[in-house]
């Protein structure tokens, strides 16, 4: 998570992190990368956690969509219920702004 937080601040940072606790880790800055204070890195942790939770949510959603892709083939007629289900899956990430919301998502029931 530390490297992800650093990259949120400076996407071009060249850095090696030894350890996974921001308070005790060793950070080696390379190729002229300006060091970032640990407090600034730690301040990015909530955003990184949300990004990770949203990535997990999208992975689950995409898997469910993939499982029903055959309904959308040109030689099939998709039912209204399946169309609604797939749209609900596509919309499932809208309005989510916290890790708690991402983790609390209830997926629609497949028809």
XYZ file of N, CA, C and O in Angstrom:
444
model
N 0.824 -1.188 0.000
C 0.000 0.000 0.000
C 0.869 1.252 0.000
O 0.448 2.272 -0.523
N 2.057 1.168 0.560
C 2.923 2.342 0.643
C 3.317 2.813 -0.749
O 3.217 4.010 -1.054
N 3.722 1.878 -1.593
C 4.115 2.271 -2.950
C 2.908 2.832 -3.710
O 3.035 3.827 -4.427
N 1.749 2.215 -3.543
C 0.551 2.740 -4.211
C 0.264 4.172 -3.768
O -0.110 5.009 -4.580
N 0.430 4.440 -2.482
C 0.206 5.796 -1.966
C 1.228 6.766 -2.540
O 0.881 7.895 -2.911
N 2.475 6.347 -2.621
C 3.515 7.205 -3.210
C 3.167 7.522 -4.658
O 3.256 8.674 -5.094
N 2.740 6.507 -5.400
C 2.422 6.711 -6.811
C 1.187 7.571 -7.020
O 1.031 8.191 -8.074
N 0.297 7.638 -6.030
C -0.843 8.559 -6.117
C -0.350 10.005 -6.050
O -0.924 10.887 -6.669
N 0.716 10.217 -5.306
C 1.276 11.563 -5.165
C 2.170 11.891 -6.359
O 2.115 12.993 -6.902
N 3.010 10.944 -6.745
C 3.943 11.141 -7.852
C 3.969 9.864 -8.680
O 4.656 8.907 -8.329
N 3.225 9.869 -9.763
C 3.098 8.653 -10.579
C 4.401 8.256 -11.260
O 4.518 7.144 -11.770
N 5.384 9.144 -11.270
C 6.673 8.843 -11.895
C 7.755 8.507 -10.878
O 8.926 8.396 -11.242
N 7.380 8.366 -9.620
C 8.371 8.127 -8.569
C 9.126 6.832 -8.815
O 8.544 5.818 -9.197
N 10.411 6.888 -8.604
C 11.271 5.705 -8.645
C 11.671 5.446 -7.209
O 12.415 6.224 -6.606
N 11.144 4.354 -6.642
C 11.274 4.142 -5.210
C 11.294 2.656 -4.887
O 10.708 1.857 -5.595
N 12.007 2.329 -3.819
C 12.001 0.974 -3.273
C 11.607 1.097 -1.813
O 12.174 1.916 -1.076
N 10.624 0.312 -1.399
C 10.156 0.334 -0.019
C 10.489 -1.002 0.617
O 10.145 -2.057 0.075
N 11.139 -0.932 1.761
C 11.472 -2.143 2.517
C 10.647 -2.124 3.795
O 10.875 -1.291 4.669
N 9.677 -3.015 3.863
C 8.768 -3.077 5.001
C 7.380 -2.642 4.589
O 7.183 -2.044 3.535
N 6.399 -2.954 5.450
C 5.025 -2.610 5.113
C 4.349 -1.733 6.165
O 3.156 -1.492 6.081
N 5.104 -1.253 7.113
C 4.580 -0.321 8.120
C 5.190 1.043 7.839
O 6.408 1.204 7.847
N 4.358 2.014 7.578
C 4.842 3.346 7.201
C 5.757 3.946 8.266
O 6.662 4.704 7.952
N 5.560 3.583 9.519
C 6.364 4.163 10.596
C 7.753 3.553 10.704
O 8.668 4.189 11.213
N 7.906 2.315 10.230
C 9.196 1.636 10.387
C 9.849 1.245 9.063
O 10.979 0.768 9.071
N 9.171 1.455 7.952
C 9.728 1.038 6.671
C 10.895 1.934 6.263
O 11.047 3.054 6.751
N 11.689 1.391 5.377
C 12.792 2.152 4.793
C 12.416 2.467 3.356
O 12.028 1.582 2.597
N 12.499 3.735 2.997
C 12.142 4.150 1.643
C 13.395 4.692 0.969
O 14.017 5.628 1.461
N 13.745 4.064 -0.154
C 14.896 4.502 -0.935
C 14.388 5.181 -2.200
O 13.686 4.564 -3.010
N 14.727 6.446 -2.353
C 14.304 7.241 -3.501
C 15.389 7.178 -4.565
O 16.563 7.357 -4.276
N 14.993 6.930 -5.817
C 15.965 6.744 -6.896
C 15.722 7.712 -8.040
O 14.640 8.277 -8.177
N 16.762 7.838 -8.869
C 16.713 8.608 -10.116
C 16.187 10.021 -9.913
O 15.388 10.521 -10.707
N 16.604 10.656 -8.848
C 16.250 12.052 -8.616
C 14.835 12.286 -8.114
O 14.373 13.430 -8.084
N 14.136 11.218 -7.746
C 12.779 11.389 -7.217
C 12.842 12.158 -5.908
O 13.613 11.820 -5.011
N 12.054 13.202 -5.810
C 12.000 14.004 -4.597
C 11.321 13.203 -3.495
O 10.199 12.713 -3.686
N 11.971 13.040 -2.362
C 11.351 12.301 -1.254
C 10.036 12.946 -0.810
O 9.887 14.168 -0.818
N 9.115 12.104 -0.437
C 7.802 12.543 0.049
C 7.744 12.231 1.532
O 8.063 11.117 1.944
N 7.321 13.198 2.353
C 7.216 12.923 3.791
C 6.267 11.761 4.077
O 5.235 11.597 3.409
N 6.612 10.952 5.065
C 5.787 9.787 5.410
C 4.362 10.192 5.774
O 3.417 9.461 5.472
N 4.187 11.337 6.393
C 2.836 11.793 6.746
C 2.000 12.026 5.497
O 0.793 11.713 5.470
N 2.613 12.551 4.440
C 1.889 12.769 3.188
C 1.533 11.442 2.525
O 0.461 11.294 1.931
N 2.457 10.477 2.618
C 2.193 9.144 2.071
C 1.038 8.497 2.826
O 0.085 7.995 2.236
N 1.105 8.553 4.145
C 0.059 7.950 4.979
C -1.296 8.587 4.727
O -2.336 7.915 4.782
N -1.310 9.869 4.419
C -2.569 10.569 4.150
C -3.269 10.017 2.905
O -4.481 10.191 2.746
N -2.528 9.327 2.047
C -3.109 8.734 0.837
C -3.687 7.340 1.064
O -4.355 6.793 0.187
N -3.450 6.753 2.227
C -3.911 5.391 2.493
C -5.418 5.207 2.288
O -5.834 4.219 1.689
N -6.269 6.122 2.773
C -7.708 5.926 2.537
C -8.065 5.881 1.048
O -8.907 5.077 0.636
N -7.412 6.709 0.243
C -7.683 6.708 -1.198
C -7.225 5.399 -1.830
O -7.901 4.847 -2.701
N -6.079 4.891 -1.391
C -5.578 3.604 -1.905
C -6.525 2.481 -1.497
O -6.846 1.601 -2.307
N -6.993 2.505 -0.259
C -7.926 1.478 0.206
C -9.212 1.512 -0.610
O -9.758 0.463 -0.974
N -9.711 2.709 -0.913
C -10.918 2.825 -1.731
C -10.650 2.313 -3.147
O -11.469 1.575 -3.704
N -9.510 2.678 -3.714
C -9.164 2.179 -5.048
C -9.142 0.651 -5.072
O -9.657 0.027 -6.004
N -8.555 0.045 -4.059
C -8.471 -1.420 -3.987
C -9.851 -2.049 -3.816
O -10.156 -3.066 -4.443
N -10.682 -1.456 -2.964
C -12.038 -1.977 -2.757
C -12.862 -1.872 -4.045
O -13.609 -2.791 -4.397
N -12.697 -0.760 -4.756
C -13.424 -0.580 -6.012
C -12.919 -1.558 -7.079
O -13.716 -2.087 -7.859
N -11.634 -1.809 -7.097
C -11.082 -2.786 -8.047
C -11.649 -4.171 -7.770
O -12.021 -4.896 -8.709
N -11.742 -4.540 -6.499
C -12.329 -5.833 -6.137
C -13.796 -5.903 -6.564
O -14.251 -6.915 -7.104
N -14.525 -4.827 -6.315
C -15.936 -4.766 -6.679
C -16.103 -4.903 -8.193
O -16.950 -5.666 -8.668
N -15.294 -4.182 -8.949
C -15.383 -4.258 -10.408
C -15.025 -5.653 -10.920
O -15.630 -6.136 -11.888
N -14.059 -6.296 -10.286
C -13.688 -7.657 -10.689
C -14.865 -8.605 -10.512
O -15.188 -9.397 -11.405
N -15.536 -8.521 -9.367
C -16.704 -9.368 -9.113
C -17.820 -9.051 -10.105
O -18.444 -9.951 -10.671
N -18.065 -7.757 -10.303
C -19.112 -7.320 -11.232
C -18.806 -7.809 -12.644
O -19.675 -8.335 -13.336
N -17.570 -7.642 -13.072
C -17.197 -8.054 -14.428
C -17.351 -9.555 -14.624
O -17.750 -10.010 -15.697
N -17.043 -10.333 -13.594
C -17.207 -11.779 -13.669
C -18.689 -12.133 -13.856
O -19.036 -13.004 -14.663
N -19.561 -11.458 -13.112
C -20.996 -11.719 -13.245
C -21.509 -11.302 -14.625
O -22.345 -12.005 -15.216
N -21.009 -10.202 -15.141
C -21.396 -9.789 -16.492
C -20.904 -10.809 -17.522
O -21.641 -11.178 -18.435
N -19.684 -11.248 -17.346
C -19.111 -12.227 -18.267
C -19.921 -13.520 -18.292
O -20.098 -14.124 -19.345
N -20.426 -13.897 -17.127
C -21.226 -15.116 -17.032
C -22.534 -15.031 -17.822
O -23.161 -16.056 -18.101
N -22.951 -13.815 -18.148
C -24.211 -13.644 -18.883
C -23.999 -13.049 -20.269
O -24.971 -12.720 -20.950
N -22.762 -12.909 -20.695
C -22.481 -12.315 -22.007
C -23.154 -13.067 -23.150
O -23.573 -12.454 -24.132
N -23.287 -14.376 -23.015
C -23.880 -15.147 -24.106
C -25.314 -14.715 -24.388
O -25.809 -14.884 -25.501
N -25.978 -14.117 -23.393
C -27.344 -13.621 -23.612
C -27.362 -12.442 -24.575
O -28.389 -12.146 -25.175
N -26.219 -11.751 -24.688
C -26.154 -10.553 -25.517
C -25.679 -10.842 -26.946
O -25.523 -9.914 -27.730
N -25.452 -12.092 -27.273
C -25.035 -12.431 -28.634
C -26.158 -12.133 -29.618
O -27.345 -12.192 -29.284
N -25.774 -11.836 -30.836
C -26.753 -11.421 -31.838
C -27.787 -12.503 -32.166
O -28.878 -12.176 -32.624
N -27.443 -13.764 -31.937
C -28.405 -14.822 -32.251
C -29.289 -15.196 -31.057
O -30.026 -16.174 -31.112
N -29.212 -14.415 -29.985
C -30.068 -14.620 -28.810
C -30.958 -13.408 -28.605
O -30.596 -12.295 -28.957
N -32.108 -13.657 -28.026
C -32.985 -12.560 -27.623
C -32.907 -12.465 -26.114
O -33.265 -13.405 -25.404
N -32.420 -11.334 -25.641
C -32.249 -11.163 -24.200
C -33.579 -10.757 -23.574
O -34.267 -9.867 -24.068
N -33.918 -11.417 -22.472
C -35.160 -11.085 -21.770
C -35.027 -9.720 -21.106
O -33.914 -9.234 -20.837
N -36.147 -9.124 -20.814
C -36.158 -7.836 -20.130
C -35.511 -7.955 -18.751
O -34.786 -7.055 -18.308
N -35.741 -9.099 -18.095
C -35.160 -9.318 -16.773
C -33.633 -9.383 -16.846
O -32.936 -8.825 -16.006
N -33.120 -10.052 -17.878
C -31.670 -10.156 -18.036
C -31.073 -8.797 -18.401
O -30.010 -8.426 -17.917
N -31.776 -8.045 -19.233
C -31.314 -6.700 -19.586
C -31.233 -5.839 -18.336
O -30.240 -5.130 -18.122
N -32.241 -5.914 -17.487
C -32.262 -5.147 -16.244
C -31.135 -5.584 -15.315
O -30.425 -4.750 -14.739
N -30.961 -6.881 -15.179
C -29.898 -7.431 -14.325
C -28.529 -6.928 -14.775
O -27.732 -6.448 -13.975
N -28.271 -7.023 -16.057
C -26.969 -6.593 -16.573
C -26.767 -5.089 -16.396
O -25.674 -4.639 -16.071
N -27.825 -4.311 -16.554
C -27.703 -2.864 -16.346
C -27.444 -2.559 -14.878
O -26.638 -1.697 -14.543
N -28.122 -3.271 -13.986
C -27.884 -3.086 -12.551
C -26.439 -3.417 -12.199
O -25.822 -2.728 -11.378
N -25.892 -4.440 -12.810
C -24.481 -4.776 -12.575
C -23.570 -3.652 -13.066
O -22.632 -3.253 -12.370
N -23.865 -3.131 -14.251
C -23.020 -2.052 -14.784
C -23.103 -0.795 -13.923
O -22.127 -0.061 -13.797
N -24.237 -0.558 -13.312
C -24.441 0.649 -12.505
C -23.996 0.494 -11.052
O -24.034 1.458 -10.289
N -23.574 -0.686 -10.660
C -23.369 -1.008 -9.245
C -22.290 -0.156 -8.569
O -22.317 0.044 -7.368
N -21.355 0.380 -9.332
C -20.270 1.166 -8.731
C -20.599 2.648 -8.606
O -19.856 3.385 -7.962
N -21.706 3.066 -9.179
C -22.038 4.493 -9.166
C -22.360 4.983 -7.759
O -23.079 4.333 -7.005
N -21.796 6.129 -7.415
C -22.091 6.771 -6.141
C -21.317 6.227 -4.963
O -21.499 6.684 -3.840
N -20.448 5.274 -5.182
C -19.678 4.703 -4.073
C -18.471 5.592 -3.802
O -17.670 5.855 -4.697
N -18.359 6.047 -2.562
C -17.277 6.968 -2.212
C -16.463 6.505 -1.013
O -15.507 7.177 -0.634
N -16.847 5.372 -0.406
C -16.109 4.888 0.758
C -15.866 3.388 0.634
O -16.592 2.683 -0.079
N -14.863 2.920 1.346
C -14.566 1.488 1.391
C -15.763 0.736 1.967
O -16.133 -0.336 1.480
N -16.388 1.309 2.981
C -17.535 0.662 3.616
C -18.666 0.463 2.617
O -19.306 -0.590 2.594
N -18.922 1.469 1.802
C -19.967 1.339 0.786
C -19.599 0.259 -0.226
O -20.453 -0.545 -0.615
N -18.356 0.238 -0.647
C -17.906 -0.774 -1.623
C -18.052 -2.175 -1.048
O -18.494 -3.096 -1.743
N -17.716 -2.333 0.213
C -17.791 -3.644 0.840
C -19.219 -4.071 1.156
O -19.481 -5.253 1.366
N -20.134 -3.109 1.205
C -21.522 -3.400 1.553
C -22.423 -3.619 0.336
O -23.622 -3.852 0.492
N -21.863 -3.553 -0.850
C -22.665 -3.707 -2.061
C -23.348 -5.078 -2.072
O -22.723 -6.097 -1.779
N -24.621 -5.051 -2.389
C -25.386 -6.280 -2.552
C -25.660 -6.427 -4.043
O -26.271 -5.545 -4.661
N -25.190 -7.510 -4.603
C -25.360 -7.724 -6.031
C -26.796 -8.148 -6.322
O -27.418 -8.846 -5.524
N -27.305 -7.730 -7.488
C -28.664 -8.150 -7.851
C -28.695 -9.661 -8.087
O -27.673 -10.291 -8.349
N -29.901 -10.210 -7.984
C -30.092 -11.635 -8.205
C -30.236 -11.915 -9.683
O -31.031 -11.260 -10.377
N -29.473 -12.876 -10.146
C -29.527 -13.241 -11.574
C -30.875 -13.901 -11.856
O -31.315 -14.797 -11.133
N -31.557 -13.426 -12.917
C -32.865 -14.022 -13.249
C -32.736 -15.444 -13.762
O -31.730 -15.871 -14.229
